[in-house]
Amino acid sequence: MQVLQDPTKNAGLVFDANQRTELGIQGLQPPAVFSWEEEVARATHQFGLLENPLDKYMFLMSLQNRNETLFYRVVMQNVTEMMPFIYTPTVGEACQKYGPIYQEARGMYISFKDKGSVKKVLDNWPQPKVDIVVITDGERILGLGDLGTYGMGIPVGKLNLYTACGGIHPDRCLPVTIDVGTNTQSLIDDKFYTGLKEPRVRGAEYEAFVDEVLMGLVEKFPGVLIQFEDFGNTTAFGLLENYRNKICTFNDDIQGTASVALAGLFSAVRAKGTSFKDELFLFQGAGEAGTGIADLIVAQLVAEGMSLEDARKKCWLVDSKGLVVKSRLAGLQHHKLNYAHEHEEVRDFVDAMKILKPTGIIGVSAQPKVFNKEVVELMCELNERPIIFPLSNPTSKAECTAEEAFTWSKGKVLFASGSPFDPVVVDGKTHVPGQGNNAYIFPGVGLGANVAGAKHITDDMMRIAARALADEVTAADLETNCLYPPLSEIRRVSANIAKAIVQEANDKGLANKPMPADLDAAVKAAMYSAEPPSTTSAKADPLKNCALLRNPGLNRGLAFTVKEREEHSLQGLLPPVVWSLDLLVAQTKWQFERLTEPLAKFRFLMDLQNRSETLFYKFVIDNVTEMMPFIYTPTVGEACQKYGPIYQEARGMYISFKDKGSVKKVLDNWPQPKVDIVVITDGERILGLGDLGTYGMGIPVGKLNLYTACGGIHPDRCLPVTIDVGTNTQSLIDDKFYTGLKEPRVRGAEYEAFVDEVLMGLVEKFPGVLIQFEDFGNTTAFGLLENYRNKICTFNDDIQGTASVALAGLFSAVRAKGTSFKDELFLFQGAGEAGTGIADLIVAQLVAEGMSLEDARKKCWLVDSKGLVVKSRLAGLQHHKLNYAHEHEEVRDFVDAMKILKPTGIIGVSAQPKVFNKEVVELMCELNERPIIFPLSNPTSKAECTAEEAFTWSKGKVLFASGSPFDPVVVDGKTHVPGQGNNAYIFPGVGLGANVAGAKHITDDMMRIAARALADEVTAADLETNCLYPPLSEIRRVSANIAKAIVQEAQAKGLATKVWTEATIDAGVAAAMYAPSFGGPVALP
């Protein structure tokens, strides 16, 4: 199981049959084997379902935390599409919301509280070798300011690009955030902030701490390249100067931005047909990026033969106080001094343009829209082909957009931006905006430094990298005004930059590794290409601290205490804060509520469960009324229909017909030694949706989630099982994402023998287990129930569970009417498992009240697809309908049957939407003062009518229950609360009671008693609103009371293997109920 929880080893559905056997994961995934190309297609399909950029970002991070190989394959094969969501512009929003959206930690957090013990913290990093570290203190995240530990999105994103674009192996990448506090008050006030809520450490203390971190990294990972990222202006330049000749390092904001900008300028000058020395640049902004670009332009001009003094005069800077000039020297920061030229002071950028007449303007100010129409048009007056580079990130901070620049310049501009923009059409010509994305530079520089074993990263290397990048721009690129090569070519571009870096390092004596004889081959060999993990590597022992964070049953995330982090070597692997479980629930609720689509909410909950089981159940239990429709019906119906396309991670066991004869061996792969409840399906009749094959796994998973949330069965003791015997649904056989056998369903003796092997295997492996049949087809469900109900502990929820919850609703309805059960007569629309199951339990109740069996059966009439079930049709009836084939003339139409039989209640179990139409409801009102109408089919799309229709058409007279949830309905000023006849009211309590009693079997009497116990929970206040069931918010108490009734019945009938007294049952049930918490010790199994 651990191999499927380790993103570095997990190949998911790509593991072939031999690998699954060797790794002990056979049965833990759907039986289908897919290629990597097919899995990439599945993941990109899921990505494409999302519209919100932040959702796309979170999806990609979740994919990376689940299956690293697949993540990088998706990104590498779709790099142009994925880049804006892995990094800018989306990473800006992600960093601003990093606390609220936080799900799983990546990288290391080194807190100022770790001062003096940084080496010990670094020892917790699980990988023995690191080639690249990207480090930030979060003080200047893009153009967004001080985001503290929320800035971790930047190192994570940059290193993803190191791997995707430059081929640095992900195991050799380490994102680091050093937490020295924050000066942003909104973060200190943010309950979800993940860092120290203290003012930033400054001065000597700061410098000593950063030195401890940097020296610790270099000592632990010899030869590592450390990239500084998004440090503030007050520290960035000093850190670079202090360490650039001590360790292998560079600052991407200063040097990387400079290099990619220089490459764009090379292309612009080439497009103009001029010389670099003929250009003059005016910068809007004079921080790290501005002076970094200026320095590299100067270095290039000097390399071309210009004096240093003359070269600097080619770059002019405007900061918040105006043009940087000598008369302002006293107030200038150190990094601006070289560009304080002799000139009068100029306050306004446009005035500076008019005076200096620049050929190019470069925006690095994070001031949106400062390159306005006036600025662009002035540049066009000054130049035939003006260079305009609005480089600030994210998009919201860009000095202008591509559309604005190309439109206002009438297509004359030579344009590059920091964020991506779509192509722009001006006068019929398409212009492709080049993105001056640092990802063109730093991955290749890092790869080259790695191959060379570079001692340092020099400005000349950055200049050479810029030239290598510009050389990749073709005449065809320039024809569309694009100053950079296509992003789709970025791995080839990075390889060529790397070769130039290796050559330069060797030429300058800065290489620790000898020059490769075949440089092309050496660079290629060093590039990770997302090849799948070998079986040998997948079998390697897990790294214990990581295994703890990856095991959903053990993972406490930010709730791990300081002591637990120290004991389990987790210190540094999580943000430095410790959260309560309640705060984690609040954060989860924030994430859940930002989603709008039901299927997105379903997927969110499943992802949460696969990450932290305790948090999942705590969240669901605390919000059970709100969560129920997304865990189970109606959303589970859509989820099952799309289970293949949305598949991400397996839950439960899949027993394939191909496993025939070796089922016990497959069951041995289940990691838990004890199971109390199994929910099993063969997927033939999923809700009212038909044969969904293995896509039906959503049903056992959902039901068992409710067993835990509503009935307190421990999640470790729950096992969802899908038996795959093929499918007769052609659309599934044609579905490229289908996860099961693409063969016709096995039938007859072969089917029965295989199911028997599965059931007997489960009972043998898990003695005392309760097996719940779920969504089997009519042709098998009744036979299986009859064959096994007295052999093992089992029941069929579609037949018996539905019957029990319906009977409870009828108890309440009769109570509301003030009549007796024997006075009712029920007409069913539908005569399958649910219909005959409900009828059987109604009959059992009437018999228990003293009515004869024959008379009791006459209280229930069934209509199937051929009309009223009557004796004259006996020859063609399925076995389960025979008891309800009464003596009567044939009646084809449901409404005609109503008119003849005059039912007091109609029950819909046909999965035929809208058959309880206005005519039907109004006829029921003619026949009854308080008609009972139960449209029980699921999901909502299959409901025979809605609550609004029933209450409106009946003018509020109806006694209503439905299978799916509906909102309250107001009729004539009165609010009616529709009761949902949700089986979750019954089966969790029955399962809990069976577990406590050690029940040998589940009887119909137990189901009848459960119905009565449920009905007893309905108050007069509930009935006043026409609600026939208790509030879902009370479901755990309701389940406990049902469980007590089941224990008493099991003992009374000699079906209990455990002995309880009346005095101890309450305590026994309470003790058996799982309540999610992070109490108790943490230990890997």
mmCIF file of N, CA and C in Angstrom, residues 257 360 448 532 612 744 759 796 1078:
data_model
loop_
_atom_site.group_PDB
_atom_site.id
_atom_site.type_symbol
_atom_site.label_atom_id
_atom_site.label_comp_id
_atom_site.label_asym_id
_atom_site.label_seq_id
_atom_site.Cartn_x
_atom_site.Cartn_y
_atom_site.Cartn_z
ATOM 1 N N THR A 257 16.382 37.548 -14.089
ATOM 2 C CA THR A 257 15.557 38.517 -14.818
ATOM 3 C C THR A 257 16.416 39.304 -15.800
ATOM 4 N N GLY A 360 14.206 52.255 -25.741
ATOM 5 C CA GLY A 360 13.482 51.185 -25.064
ATOM 6 C C GLY A 360 13.106 51.580 -23.652
ATOM 7 N N GLY A 448 23.465 23.340 -16.342
ATOM 8 C CA GLY A 448 24.876 23.487 -16.703
ATOM 9 C C GLY A 448 25.771 23.484 -15.484
ATOM 10 N N PRO A 532 9.185 6.120 -15.553
ATOM 11 C CA PRO A 532 8.508 5.530 -14.381
ATOM 12 C C PRO A 532 9.490 4.861 -13.439
ATOM 13 N N SER A 612 -5.862 13.035 4.601
ATOM 14 C CA SER A 612 -5.945 12.962 6.062
ATOM 15 C C SER A 612 -7.328 12.459 6.434
ATOM 16 N N PRO A 744 -18.182 -8.860 -21.992
ATOM 17 C CA PRO A 744 -19.571 -9.023 -21.545
ATOM 18 C C PRO A 744 -19.614 -9.615 -20.145
ATOM 19 N N LEU A 759 -17.041 -14.071 -1.473
ATOM 20 C CA LEU A 759 -17.712 -13.950 -0.181
ATOM 21 C C LEU A 759 -17.077 -14.855 0.868
ATOM 22 N N ASN A 796 -28.965 -6.882 2.016
ATOM 23 C CA ASN A 796 -28.921 -6.112 0.777
ATOM 24 C C ASN A 796 -29.564 -4.759 1.055
ATOM 25 N N PHE A 1078 -7.084 13.823 17.047
ATOM 26 C CA PHE A 1078 -5.644 13.631 16.930
ATOM 27 C C PHE A 1078 -5.029 13.281 18.281
#
